Coordinates of C-alpha atoms and ligand atoms in Angstrom, one line a residue:
Chain A
X1 CA -203.3 65.8 186.1
X2 CA -200.5 65.4 183.7
X3 CA -198.0 68.2 183.5
X4 CA -195.5 68.7 180.4
X5 CA -192.2 71.7 181.5
X6 CA -190.1 72.6 178.9
X7 CA -190.3 69.0 177.4
X8 CA -187.7 68.5 174.4
X9 CA -186.6 65.6 172.6
X10 CA -184.0 65.7 170.2
X11 CA -183.6 62.0 168.4
X12 CA -180.0 60.7 168.0
X13 CA -179.9 61.7 164.4
X14 CA -179.9 65.5 165.3
X15 CA -184.2 66.3 164.7
X16 CA -185.2 68.7 166.9
X17 CA -188.8 66.9 167.5
X18 CA -190.0 68.6 170.2
X19 CA -188.7 71.8 171.4
X20 CA -189.7 73.1 175.2
X21 CA -193.3 72.2 174.7
X22 CA -195.5 73.2 178.4
X23 CA -198.2 72.2 178.6
X24 CA -201.4 70.6 181.3
X25 CA -203.7 68.8 180.9
X26 CA -206.5 68.8 184.4
X27 CA -208.1 65.7 185.3
X28 CA -211.4 64.6 183.2
X29 CA -209.9 67.0 180.5
X30 CA -210.0 66.0 176.9
X31 CA -206.6 67.5 175.4
X32 CA -206.3 67.3 171.3
X33 CA -202.4 67.9 170.0
X34 CA -203.5 68.9 166.9
X35 CA -200.7 70.4 164.1
X36 CA -199.3 69.0 160.5
X37 CA -197.8 66.0 159.6
X38 CA -194.4 65.6 161.6
X39 CA -194.9 68.2 163.8
X40 CA -194.1 65.9 166.9
X41 CA -197.4 65.2 168.3
X42 CA -196.6 61.5 168.1
X43 CA -193.5 62.1 170.0
X44 CA -195.0 64.6 172.5
X45 CA -197.8 61.5 173.8
X46 CA -194.8 58.6 173.3
X47 CA -193.3 61.2 176.3
X48 CA -195.5 60.6 178.8
X49 CA -195.7 57.1 178.8
X50 CA -192.2 56.7 178.2
X51 CA -191.5 55.3 174.9
X52 CA -189.8 57.6 173.5
X53 CA -187.6 59.0 176.7
X54 CA -187.3 62.8 176.8
X55 CA -184.1 65.0 176.4
X56 CA -184.7 67.7 178.5
X57 CA -187.7 68.7 180.7
X58 CA -190.2 67.4 182.7
X59 CA -193.2 65.2 182.7
X60 CA -195.8 64.3 186.1
X61 CA -198.6 62.2 186.1
X62 CA -200.9 63.8 189.7
X63 CA -197.5 65.2 190.7
X64 CA -195.2 62.5 190.5
X65 CA -192.3 62.9 187.9
X66 CA -193.1 59.5 185.1
X67 CA -189.4 58.8 185.6
X68 CA -189.8 57.5 189.3
X69 CA -191.8 55.0 188.5
X70 CA -191.3 51.7 187.0
X71 CA -192.1 51.9 183.3
X72 CA -194.5 49.1 183.4
X73 CA -195.9 50.3 186.1
X74 CA -196.3 54.3 184.5
X75 CA -197.5 52.1 181.3
X76 CA -200.1 49.9 183.1
X77 CA -201.5 53.0 184.1
X78 CA -202.0 54.9 181.3
X79 CA -204.8 53.4 178.2
X80 CA -202.7 53.2 175.3
X81 CA -204.1 53.4 171.4
X82 CA -202.8 53.9 168.0
X83 CA -203.8 54.3 164.6
X84 CA -202.3 50.9 163.3
X85 CA -204.2 49.1 166.4
X86 CA -201.7 46.6 167.1
X87 CA -204.3 44.1 168.7
X88 CA -202.5 40.7 169.0
X89 CA -204.2 37.9 166.1
X90 CA -203.1 35.1 167.8
X91 CA -205.8 36.2 170.9
X92 CA -209.5 36.6 170.9
X93 CA -210.8 39.8 171.2
X94 CA -211.3 39.2 175.1
X95 CA -207.8 38.1 175.0
X96 CA -206.7 41.2 173.9
X97 CA -208.9 43.5 176.3
X98 CA -208.1 41.5 179.3
X99 CA -203.9 41.7 178.7
X100 CA -203.7 45.0 181.3
X101 CA -206.3 43.2 184.0
X102 CA -203.7 40.2 183.4
X103 CA -200.1 41.9 183.6
X104 CA -201.9 43.7 187.1
X105 CA -203.1 39.9 188.1
X106 CA -206.6 40.6 188.5
X107 CA -208.7 37.8 189.4
X108 CA -210.5 35.7 186.8
X109 CA -213.6 36.3 187.5
X110 CA -213.5 40.3 187.2
X111 CA -211.2 40.2 184.5
X112 CA -214.3 38.2 182.3
X113 CA -216.8 40.8 183.7
X114 CA -215.0 43.7 182.7
X115 CA -214.6 42.1 179.3
X116 CA -218.1 41.9 179.0
X117 CA -218.7 45.2 180.2
X118 CA -216.3 47.0 177.9
X119 CA -217.4 44.9 175.1
X120 CA -221.3 46.3 175.5
X121 CA -219.8 49.8 176.5
X122 CA -218.0 49.8 172.8
X123 CA -220.8 48.6 171.3
X124 CA -219.9 45.1 170.4
X125 CA -222.6 43.3 171.0
X126 CA -223.6 40.7 172.1
X127 CA -220.6 40.3 174.5
X128 CA -220.0 36.7 174.6
X129 CA -220.0 36.6 170.4
X130 CA -217.4 39.2 170.2
X131 CA -215.0 38.3 172.9
X132 CA -214.7 34.5 171.0
X133 CA -213.8 36.0 167.9
X134 CA -210.4 36.3 166.6
X135 CA -208.9 40.3 165.2
X136 CA -209.1 38.5 161.0
X137 CA -212.5 38.2 161.7
X138 CA -213.4 42.0 162.6
X139 CA -213.7 45.0 160.8
X140 CA -211.8 47.8 160.5
X141 CA -214.4 49.9 162.6
X142 CA -214.8 47.1 165.2
X143 CA -211.3 46.0 165.0
X144 CA -210.5 49.9 166.5
X145 CA -213.5 49.5 169.1
X146 CA -212.0 46.6 170.6
X147 CA -208.5 49.2 170.2
X148 CA -210.4 51.4 172.4
X149 CA -211.6 48.9 174.2
X150 CA -208.2 47.5 175.2
X151 CA -207.0 50.5 176.3
X152 CA -210.0 51.1 178.7
X153 CA -208.8 47.6 179.8
X154 CA -208.1 48.1 183.6
X155 CA -210.0 51.2 183.4
X156 CA -206.6 53.7 183.7
X157 CA -207.6 57.4 184.8
X158 CA -205.8 58.5 181.4
X159 CA -205.6 57.4 178.2
X160 CA -203.0 58.4 175.5
X161 CA -204.6 58.3 171.9
X162 CA -202.4 58.4 168.9
X163 CA -205.0 59.4 165.7
X164 CA -206.8 56.2 166.9
X165 CA -209.8 57.0 164.1
X166 CA -207.1 57.9 161.4
X167 CA -207.1 54.9 159.4
X168 CA -210.9 54.2 158.8
X169 CA -213.6 55.3 156.2
X170 CA -215.2 58.6 156.9
X171 CA -218.3 57.7 157.7
X172 CA -217.2 55.1 160.1
X173 CA -215.1 57.5 161.5
X174 CA -217.6 60.1 162.7
X175 CA -219.2 57.2 164.4
X176 CA -216.5 56.5 166.3
X177 CA -216.0 59.6 167.1
X178 CA -219.5 60.2 168.0
X179 CA -219.7 57.0 170.2
X180 CA -216.5 57.8 172.0
X181 CA -217.9 61.1 173.0
X182 CA -220.4 59.1 174.6
X183 CA -218.3 57.1 175.9
X184 CA -216.4 59.8 177.5
X185 CA -219.0 61.5 178.8
X186 CA -220.0 58.6 180.7
X187 CA -216.2 57.9 182.2
X188 CA -214.3 61.3 182.2
X189 CA -210.8 59.5 181.4
X190 CA -208.2 62.5 181.2
X191 CA -207.5 62.3 177.9
X192 CA -204.3 63.1 175.4
X193 CA -205.8 62.7 171.9
X194 CA -203.4 63.1 168.6
X195 CA -204.7 64.4 165.8
X196 CA -204.1 66.3 162.4
X197 CA -208.1 66.8 161.3
X198 CA -209.1 70.2 162.7
X199 CA -212.6 68.6 162.4
X200 CA -212.0 65.5 164.6
X201 CA -210.0 68.4 167.5
X202 CA -213.0 70.5 167.4
X203 CA -215.0 67.9 167.6
X204 CA -213.6 65.7 170.2
X205 CA -211.5 68.3 172.8
X206 CA -212.3 70.2 175.4
X207 CA -209.0 72.0 174.6
X208 CA -207.0 72.2 171.7
X209 CA -203.1 71.7 172.1
X210 CA -202.0 72.9 168.2
X211 CA -197.8 72.2 167.1
X212 CA -196.2 73.4 164.7
X213 CA -192.0 72.4 164.2
X214 CA -192.2 71.0 167.8
X215 CA -193.6 74.2 169.3
X216 CA -196.6 74.3 170.9
X217 CA -198.1 77.6 169.0
X218 CA -201.4 77.9 170.8
X219 CA -203.4 76.1 173.7
X220 CA -206.9 77.3 173.6
X221 CA -210.4 75.8 174.0
X222 CA -211.6 75.4 170.4
X223 CA -214.2 77.7 170.1
X224 CA -211.3 80.1 171.0
X225 CA -208.9 78.3 168.6
X226 CA -211.8 79.3 166.1
X227 CA -212.1 83.2 167.2
X228 CA -209.2 84.2 167.9
X229 CA -206.4 82.8 166.5
X230 CA -203.0 83.7 167.7
X231 CA -201.2 83.8 164.2
X232 CA -200.9 83.3 160.9
X233 CA -199.6 80.1 161.2
X234 CA -202.5 78.9 163.1
X235 CA -205.0 80.8 161.1
X236 CA -204.0 79.1 157.8
X237 CA -204.3 75.3 159.5
X238 CA -207.6 76.3 161.2
X239 CA -208.6 76.7 157.3
X240 CA -210.7 79.2 155.1
X241 CA -213.9 77.9 156.0
X242 CA -213.1 79.0 159.4
X243 CA -216.6 80.5 159.1
X244 CA -218.8 76.6 159.2
X245 CA -216.4 75.4 161.8
X246 CA -217.4 78.0 163.9
X247 CA -221.3 77.1 163.4
X248 CA -220.4 73.2 164.2
X249 CA -219.5 74.6 167.9
X250 CA -222.9 76.8 168.5
X251 CA -226.3 75.1 168.6
X252 CA -229.6 75.9 168.2
X253 CA -231.0 77.0 171.0
X254 CA -228.5 80.2 171.3
X255 CA -229.8 82.0 168.1
X256 CA -233.3 80.8 167.9
X257 CA -236.1 83.0 168.0
X258 CA -238.5 81.7 171.0
X259 CA -242.0 82.2 171.0
X260 CA -242.2 82.7 167.4
X261 CA -246.1 83.8 166.6
X262 CA -247.5 80.6 165.4
X263 CA -251.3 79.4 164.2
X264 CA -253.7 76.8 165.8
X265 CA -254.6 74.0 162.8
X266 CA -258.4 74.1 163.9
X267 CA -259.1 78.2 163.3
X268 CA -260.8 79.4 160.4
X269 CA -257.8 80.2 157.4
X270 CA -260.1 84.0 157.5
X271 CA -258.4 84.7 160.9
X272 CA -255.4 82.9 159.7
X273 CA -255.5 85.2 156.7
X274 CA -255.7 88.8 158.6
X275 CA -253.1 87.3 161.7
X276 CA -250.6 87.0 158.5
X277 CA -251.1 90.8 157.5
X278 CA -250.5 92.3 160.6
X279 CA -247.5 90.0 161.1
X280 CA -246.1 90.6 157.3
X281 CA -245.4 87.5 156.9
X282 CA -245.4 85.2 154.4
X283 CA -245.2 81.9 156.2
X284 CA -246.9 80.8 159.6
X285 CA -246.2 77.5 161.8
X286 CA -249.0 75.7 162.3
X287 CA -249.5 73.7 165.6
X288 CA -252.0 71.6 167.7
X289 CA -253.7 72.4 170.5
X290 CA -251.2 71.4 172.6
X291 CA -248.4 73.4 171.1
X292 CA -247.2 70.8 168.9
X293 CA -245.7 71.3 165.5
X294 CA -247.4 70.3 162.8
X295 CA -246.8 72.2 159.7
X296 CA -246.4 75.7 157.7
X297 CA -249.2 77.9 156.8
X298 CA -248.3 79.1 153.2
X299 CA -249.7 82.4 152.0
X300 CA -249.9 81.8 149.1
X301 CA -252.9 78.4 149.6
X302 CA -254.7 81.0 151.4
X303 CA -258.4 80.0 150.1
X304 CA -261.6 82.3 151.7
X305 CA -263.3 78.8 152.8
X306 CA -262.6 76.2 155.3
X307 CA -259.7 75.8 158.3
X308 CA -255.8 75.7 158.9
X309 CA -255.6 72.2 159.2
X310 CA -257.1 71.0 155.0
X311 CA -254.2 74.1 153.6
X312 CA -251.1 73.5 155.7
X313 CA -248.0 72.0 154.5
X314 CA -246.8 69.2 156.6
X315 CA -243.1 70.0 157.9
X316 CA -240.2 67.5 156.0
X317 CA -238.1 68.6 158.3
X318 CA -236.6 69.5 161.7
X319 CA -234.4 71.0 164.7
X320 CA -233.8 70.4 168.3
X321 CA -232.3 72.9 170.6
X322 CA -229.2 70.9 170.4
X323 CA -228.7 70.6 166.6
X324 CA -225.1 72.0 165.9
X325 CA -225.8 75.1 163.4
X326 CA -223.8 73.6 160.9
X327 CA -226.1 71.0 160.6
X328 CA -229.1 73.1 161.3
X329 CA -228.0 75.6 157.7
X330 CA -228.1 72.2 155.7
X331 CA -231.3 71.1 157.1
X332 CA -232.7 74.9 156.0
X333 CA -232.0 75.0 152.7
X334 CA -233.7 71.4 152.3
X335 CA -237.1 73.1 154.6
X336 CA -239.9 74.0 152.0
X337 CA -239.9 77.4 153.4
X338 CA -236.9 78.2 154.7
X339 CA -236.8 78.4 158.3
X340 CA -236.8 75.6 160.3
X341 CA -238.7 75.0 162.8
X342 CA -236.7 74.3 166.6
X343 CA -239.0 71.3 168.5
X344 CA -238.3 69.2 171.6
X345 CA -238.9 66.2 172.9
X346 CA -242.7 66.0 172.9
X347 CA -242.4 68.0 169.2
X348 CA -243.6 71.2 170.8
X349 CA -242.6 74.0 169.0
X350 CA -239.5 75.6 171.1
X351 CA -238.7 78.5 168.9
X352 CA -237.6 79.1 164.9
X353 CA -234.0 79.4 163.1
X354 CA -234.4 82.2 160.2
X355 CA -231.7 82.9 157.5
X356 CA -232.1 86.6 158.9
X357 CA -231.2 85.1 162.7
X358 CA -228.1 83.0 161.3
X359 CA -226.7 86.0 159.2
X360 CA -226.2 88.4 162.5
X361 CA -224.7 85.8 163.9
X362 CA -222.5 84.9 161.1
X363 CA -222.0 89.2 161.0
X364 CA -221.0 89.5 164.7
X365 CA -218.3 86.7 164.3
X366 CA -216.8 88.7 161.1
X367 CA -217.0 91.6 163.3
X368 CA -215.3 90.0 166.3
X369 CA -212.6 88.1 163.8
X370 CA -211.9 92.3 162.5
X371 CA -210.9 92.8 166.0
X372 CA -209.1 90.2 167.4
Chain B
X1 CA -205.5 15.1 150.4
X2 CA -203.3 14.4 147.5
X3 CA -200.1 14.7 149.8
X4 CA -201.7 12.6 152.2
X5 CA -201.8 9.9 148.8
X6 CA -197.9 10.8 147.9
X7 CA -197.0 10.3 151.4
X8 CA -198.3 7.0 151.8
X9 CA -197.0 5.3 148.6
X10 CA -193.6 6.8 149.1
X11 CA -193.4 5.3 152.8
X12 CA -195.7 1.9 151.2
X13 CA -192.6 1.6 148.7
X14 CA -189.5 2.6 151.4
X15 CA -191.1 0.0 154.0
X16 CA -191.8 -2.6 151.8
X17 CA -188.2 -2.4 150.0
X18 CA -186.8 -2.5 153.6
X19 CA -189.1 -5.8 154.0
X20 CA -188.6 -7.5 151.2
X21 CA -184.6 -7.3 151.2
X22 CA -184.7 -8.0 154.9
X23 CA -186.7 -11.5 153.7
X24 CA -183.8 -12.1 151.2
X25 CA -181.1 -13.3 153.9
X26 CA -178.9 -14.6 151.9
X27 CA -176.8 -12.8 149.0
X28 CA -174.1 -14.8 147.4
X29 CA -171.4 -14.9 150.6
X30 CA -172.8 -12.6 152.3
X31 CA -176.1 -11.8 154.2
X32 CA -178.7 -9.1 154.3
X33 CA -179.1 -7.2 157.9
X34 CA -181.6 -9.0 160.3
X35 CA -185.1 -7.0 160.9
X36 CA -183.3 -6.8 164.5
X37 CA -180.9 -5.2 162.9
X38 CA -182.7 -2.9 161.1
X39 CA -184.6 -1.4 164.1
X40 CA -181.4 -1.3 166.4
X41 CA -179.8 0.8 163.8
X42 CA -183.0 2.8 163.1
X43 CA -182.9 4.0 166.6
X44 CA -179.0 4.4 166.5
X45 CA -180.2 6.7 163.6
X46 CA -182.7 9.0 165.3
X47 CA -180.6 9.3 168.8
X48 CA -178.3 11.1 166.8
X49 CA -180.7 13.2 164.7
X50 CA -182.8 14.2 168.1
X51 CA -179.9 14.7 169.8
X52 CA -178.0 17.3 167.3
X53 CA -181.6 18.8 166.1
X54 CA -182.3 19.4 170.1
X55 CA -179.6 21.2 170.3
X56 CA -180.1 23.0 167.2
X57 CA -183.4 24.1 168.3
X58 CA -182.7 25.3 171.8
X59 CA -179.1 27.3 170.5
X60 CA -181.3 28.3 167.1
X61 CA -184.0 29.6 168.8
X62 CA -181.9 31.6 171.3
X63 CA -179.9 33.1 169.3
X64 CA -182.7 34.0 166.6
X65 CA -184.0 36.1 169.7
X66 CA -181.2 37.8 170.5
X67 CA -181.0 38.6 166.9
X68 CA -184.2 40.1 166.4
X69 CA -183.7 42.7 168.9
X70 CA -184.0 46.1 167.9
X71 CA -180.0 46.6 169.2
X72 CA -178.7 43.5 167.6
X73 CA -180.0 45.1 164.4
X74 CA -178.9 48.4 164.7
X75 CA -175.3 46.5 165.9
X76 CA -175.4 44.6 162.7
X77 CA -174.5 41.4 165.6
X78 CA -177.6 40.2 163.4
X79 CA -176.0 40.0 160.3
X80 CA -172.7 38.7 161.7
X81 CA -174.2 35.9 163.5
X82 CA -176.8 34.5 160.7
X83 CA -174.2 35.0 158.1
X84 CA -171.5 32.5 160.3
X85 CA -174.4 29.9 161.0
X86 CA -174.2 30.3 157.3
X87 CA -170.9 29.4 157.0
X88 CA -171.3 26.1 159.2
X89 CA -173.6 24.9 155.9
X90 CA -171.6 26.0 153.1
X91 CA -169.1 23.3 154.4
X92 CA -169.7 20.4 153.0
X93 CA -171.4 17.7 155.2
X94 CA -168.8 14.9 155.0
X95 CA -166.4 17.2 155.6
X96 CA -168.0 18.8 158.6
X97 CA -168.2 15.1 160.6
X98 CA -165.2 14.3 159.3
X99 CA -163.1 17.4 160.7
X100 CA -165.7 17.3 164.3
X101 CA -163.5 13.8 164.9
X102 CA -160.5 15.1 165.8
X103 CA -162.2 17.7 168.2
X104 CA -164.6 15.8 169.9
X105 CA -162.8 12.2 169.3
X106 CA -165.4 9.6 167.4
X107 CA -168.5 8.7 168.0
X108 CA -171.3 10.2 169.3
X109 CA -170.9 13.4 169.9
X110 CA -168.6 13.9 167.0
X111 CA -171.8 12.9 165.6
X112 CA -174.3 15.0 167.2
X113 CA -172.5 18.4 167.4
X114 CA -171.4 18.1 163.2
X115 CA -175.5 17.7 163.6
X116 CA -176.1 20.6 165.2
X117 CA -174.0 23.1 163.2
X118 CA -176.0 21.6 160.2
X119 CA -179.1 22.0 161.1
X120 CA -178.8 25.1 163.0
X121 CA -178.7 27.8 160.6
X122 CA -182.2 26.8 159.4
X123 CA -184.1 27.3 162.0
X124 CA -181.9 30.4 163.1
X125 CA -182.7 32.0 160.5
X126 CA -186.5 31.1 160.4
X127 CA -186.6 32.0 163.9
X128 CA -185.2 35.6 162.9
X129 CA -187.4 36.1 159.7
X130 CA -190.3 34.7 161.7
X131 CA -189.5 37.7 165.1
X132 CA -188.7 40.1 161.8
X133 CA -191.9 39.7 160.3
X134 CA -194.2 40.9 163.3
X135 CA -195.9 44.0 162.3
X136 CA -194.3 46.6 165.0
X137 CA -197.3 47.9 165.7
X138 CA -198.2 45.0 167.8
X139 CA -195.6 45.3 169.3
X140 CA -195.3 48.2 170.3
X141 CA -199.2 48.0 171.7
X142 CA -197.8 45.8 174.4
X143 CA -195.3 47.6 175.5
X144 CA -197.4 50.7 175.8
X145 CA -199.7 48.3 177.6
X146 CA -196.5 47.8 180.3
X147 CA -195.7 44.6 179.0
X148 CA -191.8 43.8 180.1
X149 CA -189.3 42.7 177.5
X150 CA -189.7 39.1 178.5
X151 CA -193.6 39.0 178.4
X152 CA -193.7 40.0 174.9
X153 CA -191.7 37.1 173.4
X154 CA -193.5 34.9 175.2
X155 CA -197.0 36.0 175.0
X156 CA -196.4 38.1 171.8
X157 CA -192.9 36.8 169.6
X158 CA -192.8 33.3 169.8
X159 CA -196.3 32.6 169.6
X160 CA -196.6 34.8 166.7
X161 CA -193.2 33.2 164.7
X162 CA -194.0 29.4 165.8
X163 CA -195.7 29.1 162.5
X164 CA -192.1 29.8 161.0
X165 CA -190.0 28.4 163.4
X166 CA -191.6 25.3 162.9
X167 CA -190.9 25.3 159.2
X168 CA -187.2 25.9 160.5
X169 CA -187.0 22.5 162.5
X170 CA -188.7 20.9 160.0
X171 CA -185.7 22.0 156.8
X172 CA -183.3 20.8 159.5
X173 CA -185.0 17.9 160.8
X174 CA -185.5 16.5 157.0
X175 CA -181.9 17.1 156.1
X176 CA -180.5 16.0 158.9
X177 CA -181.4 12.4 158.4
X178 CA -179.5 12.1 155.2
X179 CA -176.5 13.7 157.2
X180 CA -176.7 11.5 160.3
X181 CA -175.7 8.4 157.9
X182 CA -172.5 9.3 157.5
X183 CA -171.8 9.2 160.7
X184 CA -170.5 5.9 159.7
X185 CA -167.3 7.7 158.7
X186 CA -166.4 8.5 162.4
X187 CA -166.9 5.6 164.4
X188 CA -171.1 6.2 164.8
X189 CA -173.5 3.6 164.0
X190 CA -176.5 3.8 162.5
X191 CA -178.5 3.4 159.4
X192 CA -174.8 5.2 157.2
X193 CA -173.7 1.4 159.0
X194 CA -175.8 -0.6 156.5
X195 CA -175.5 1.7 153.7
X196 CA -171.6 1.6 153.9
X197 CA -171.7 -2.5 153.9
X198 CA -173.7 -2.0 151.2
X199 CA -171.2 0.1 149.4
X200 CA -167.7 -2.1 150.2
X201 CA -169.2 -5.2 149.4
X202 CA -170.8 -3.9 146.5
X203 CA -174.2 -5.2 147.4
X204 CA -176.6 -2.6 146.4
X205 CA -179.6 -4.6 147.7
X206 CA -177.7 -3.9 151.1
X207 CA -176.7 -0.4 150.4
X208 CA -180.7 -0.1 149.3
X209 CA -181.8 -1.9 152.9
X210 CA -179.8 0.8 154.6
X211 CA -181.0 4.2 152.0
X212 CA -184.7 2.7 152.0
X213 CA -185.4 2.9 156.1
X214 CA -183.5 6.5 155.6
X215 CA -185.5 8.1 153.7
X216 CA -188.6 6.1 155.3
X217 CA -187.4 7.6 158.5
X218 CA -187.4 11.5 156.5
X219 CA -190.7 11.2 155.2
X220 CA -192.2 10.3 158.4
X221 CA -190.4 13.0 160.7
X222 CA -191.5 15.4 157.3
X223 CA -194.5 15.0 158.3
X224 CA -195.2 14.4 161.7
X225 CA -193.5 17.4 162.5
X226 CA -196.1 18.9 159.3
X227 CA -198.9 17.7 161.6
X228 CA -197.5 19.5 164.6
X229 CA -196.7 22.5 162.8
X230 CA -200.4 22.9 162.2
X231 CA -201.1 22.0 165.9
X232 CA -198.9 24.4 167.1
X233 CA -200.2 27.5 164.3
X234 CA -202.4 29.7 166.6
X235 CA -205.9 29.6 165.9
X236 CA -206.3 33.2 165.5
X237 CA -203.6 33.4 162.3
X238 CA -205.9 30.1 160.9
X239 CA -209.1 32.2 160.8
X240 CA -210.1 33.3 157.6
X241 CA -211.7 37.0 157.7
X242 CA -215.5 36.3 157.5
X243 CA -217.3 39.4 157.2
X244 CA -216.6 42.6 156.3
Ligands
ADP401 N1 -186.7 58.0 165.7 C1 -186.3 58.9 165.3 N2 -185.4 59.1 164.1 C2 -185.5 60.9 164.5 N3 -186.6 61.7 163.8 C3 -187.7 60.7 164.7 C4 -188.1 59.7 164.6 N4 -188.7 60.0 165.1 C5 -189.5 60.7 164.3 N5 -188.6 61.3 163.5 C6 -188.9 62.9 163.3 O1 -189.2 63.9 164.5 C7 -190.5 64.9 163.7 C8 -191.4 64.3 164.8 O2 -191.9 63.3 164.2 P1 -193.5 63.0 165.7 O3 -194.0 63.1 166.3 O4 -193.8 61.4 164.1 O5 -194.8 64.0 164.2 P2 -196.1 63.1 163.6 O6 -196.4 62.7 165.0 O7 -197.3 64.9 164.6 O8 -196.0 63.3 162.6 C9 -190.7 64.7 162.9 O9 -189.9 65.2 161.0 C10 -190.2 62.8 162.3 O10 -189.3 63.0 161.3
MG402 MG1 -198.0 61.0 164.8

């Protein structure tokens, strides 16, 4: 656990970079320091591993004041990754990753195994091949992966990361973020992560510490921060498209209509027409005998004779219960019928996402905002 | 390849000249130096250059490391030290050697110390430049992972600055092969003695008998140190970016 108590930093030139920040990051928690450029995020982060000395206040790691331990011992127990990466160009990828284990004098064999394990974890496979390469032989994204692997070198319980995905192209960045979330689910580190990108913060963080001019303005979960911004600054920073950002926090399962009416592919069309009319709808999802989703029956395609399977429109897009709502929304625009079928891993229809339902959810969040 | 050909042609010319003149033997009332003389003086010459360089390398690299520390840059110590070393090189080499003799006595040490002062600047300046050219993010990462100052210098900074430092050593050595010929002015020996004999006796061939091996020595050392520089450049700094 990391605790900052009334932490302040005044640089020798008089710049008050951090002013009385108090904040606690629980074990295994992913804390994001968020805020505009120059608000003191990097300074705060570097005070935790003593790269920058505090002016006043106290920082403890697992209850121990960081000034009670040798700075190099402290740093060997805290992973550190930065935007510029700072890979050692004269060392191979393997040697780079082995930096802290070597400082800790791990046996050779253990280091070799650890390097391979980490290369696999960050997706640089085959590890024997990547281990021997030099940083100059890697792409930007690959280098950033090595940077993360190096920070994880000696399996430190804590990770400090300063905009580690900041300097890479958006597509690679998204992928690295996704992978990092997967890694974090596996390794459960206590993480302090700096970014100025609200989307990255919302995507990665368990909690977001929003900073402005050296002060901590709000410390909350992403959902709280978006739903109840504490003041005008937070509201502005979070941005106008807040509703869309809120959507990515919700999953399809939370808003879909469960057990929707369906029609079986083998049924005669006459029966299907009756069902459409009774329900007063223009579309029905078509399923097979086991309840697997096949496509849509459109009222305008009905014929007097035949079976549902002959006139049904096969589906083009699908969602799962875990799809974030913002993605589901764009899928809905692609869907032929405007509604989105939600299927499970076996392809069985679990629910429907409709514009009406989505509209209700949005209205609810607006109402909450009005009260907040 | 072209460099190699130039190197061999030049070296062949100078060694050929030396051998030819040595073979002449008599020049009027004078006689040329024997092959044995030539080898002995070349050895002495090398000893001067070697000792002077050794001290210059130890002092230059150490000073270079010190003045590239952040505190030295903040306090402008770097500017002062690099400037002072520059002054050493502004004194004409002949005057410098001549000035050393009254202080250190005539002989070996006056020569070696003068060569040290003269060879210091390129090494110091290149060490300083080599350290300063290292990306600060690399140092920050090393510090952030818990490397001590000494470990950062030895494992990160020195290897990264090594090619530039080696280039400084090469410049310094080549210049000092020429400067060492002045040793004869303060009672020293070396190839300068042969050159001076030629000058005093007005026998250009004898002068050439000393100058040709001096040039050959400079060329050989330049070539060897260039190869060493390449050998000592970390492999990771030589690889080409091979994929996107
Ligand atoms: N070494 C320094 N000396 C003086 N001022 C600094 C120094 N480093 C950062 N600052 C200032 O402190 C403030 C916070 O900087 P920083 O922590 O880097 O912000 P962020 O990471 O949020 O962009 C800025 O105003 C910056 O100009
Ligand atoms: Mg920053």
